[in-house]
Amino acid sequence: MGGVFAVSTVISYLAAMLRGRERRFLGHNPAGGAMILVLLADIALTTFTGWLMTTDAWYGDDAMQFAHSALAYSVV
């Protein structure tokens, strides 16, 4: 069973992984499930900042351009 786990479970899993004593999971382990959520949030924020740059309020804004670029590069 895999999917979304509590933050404490993810931290415990990562600590066990550093010791080489992590449990095995069918599907995504707690770290994999957390990474999927982070990746989805990153893509959503990249899309949102890209859209904001098309609005009159944020068009040509250097800070928004930097935020959008940083988010886009972090997906890779």
XYZ file of C-alpha atoms in Angstrom:
76
model
C 0.000 0.000 0.000
C 1.371 3.424 -0.876
C 0.163 6.955 -1.176
C 0.045 10.001 1.047
C 1.452 9.511 4.530
C 1.654 11.753 7.587
C 4.648 14.089 7.791
C 5.939 12.218 10.835
C 5.850 8.962 8.840
C 7.824 10.557 5.995
C 10.452 11.878 8.405
C 10.718 8.506 10.159
C 11.068 6.781 6.802
C 13.826 9.159 5.678
C 15.687 8.666 8.964
C 15.413 4.886 8.613
C 16.567 5.155 5.003
C 19.722 6.997 6.111
C 20.438 4.111 8.489
C 19.726 1.562 5.735
C 16.794 0.079 7.679
C 13.753 1.362 5.784
C 10.641 -0.773 5.369
C 9.635 -2.005 1.926
C 6.352 -0.858 0.380
C 4.205 -1.983 -2.503
C 3.688 1.160 -4.563
C 5.144 4.454 -3.417
C 7.012 4.630 -0.136
C 6.361 7.639 2.152
C 9.180 9.664 0.566
C 7.879 8.917 -2.933
C 4.357 9.966 -2.000
C 5.657 13.232 -0.523
C 7.737 13.874 -3.634
C 4.669 13.473 -5.850
C 2.808 16.101 -3.791
C 5.782 18.490 -3.953
C 6.087 18.007 -7.725
C 2.358 18.640 -8.288
C 2.495 21.789 -6.151
C 5.607 22.977 -8.016
C 3.951 22.505 -11.409
C 0.799 24.274 -10.203
C 2.829 27.238 -8.888
C 4.850 27.396 -12.114
C 1.626 27.541 -14.088
C 0.126 30.156 -11.755
C 3.158 32.457 -11.872
C 3.271 32.088 -15.657
C -0.356 33.149 -15.869
C 0.260 36.061 -13.471
C 2.944 37.380 -15.801
C 0.278 37.786 -18.513
C -1.810 40.106 -16.315
C -1.433 43.879 -16.269
C -0.358 43.877 -12.615
C 2.624 41.521 -13.061
C 3.575 41.936 -16.736
C 7.309 42.612 -16.979
C 7.869 42.313 -13.213
C 11.402 41.048 -12.518
C 10.508 39.420 -9.193
C 7.673 37.427 -10.777
C 9.948 36.429 -13.665
C 12.546 35.210 -11.164
C 9.931 33.255 -9.155
C 8.549 31.659 -12.312
C 12.016 30.734 -13.581
C 13.098 29.307 -10.224
C 9.956 27.179 -10.012
C 10.316 25.988 -13.605
C 13.965 24.990 -13.108
C 13.139 23.191 -9.849
C 10.789 20.844 -11.748
C 13.759 19.524 -13.707
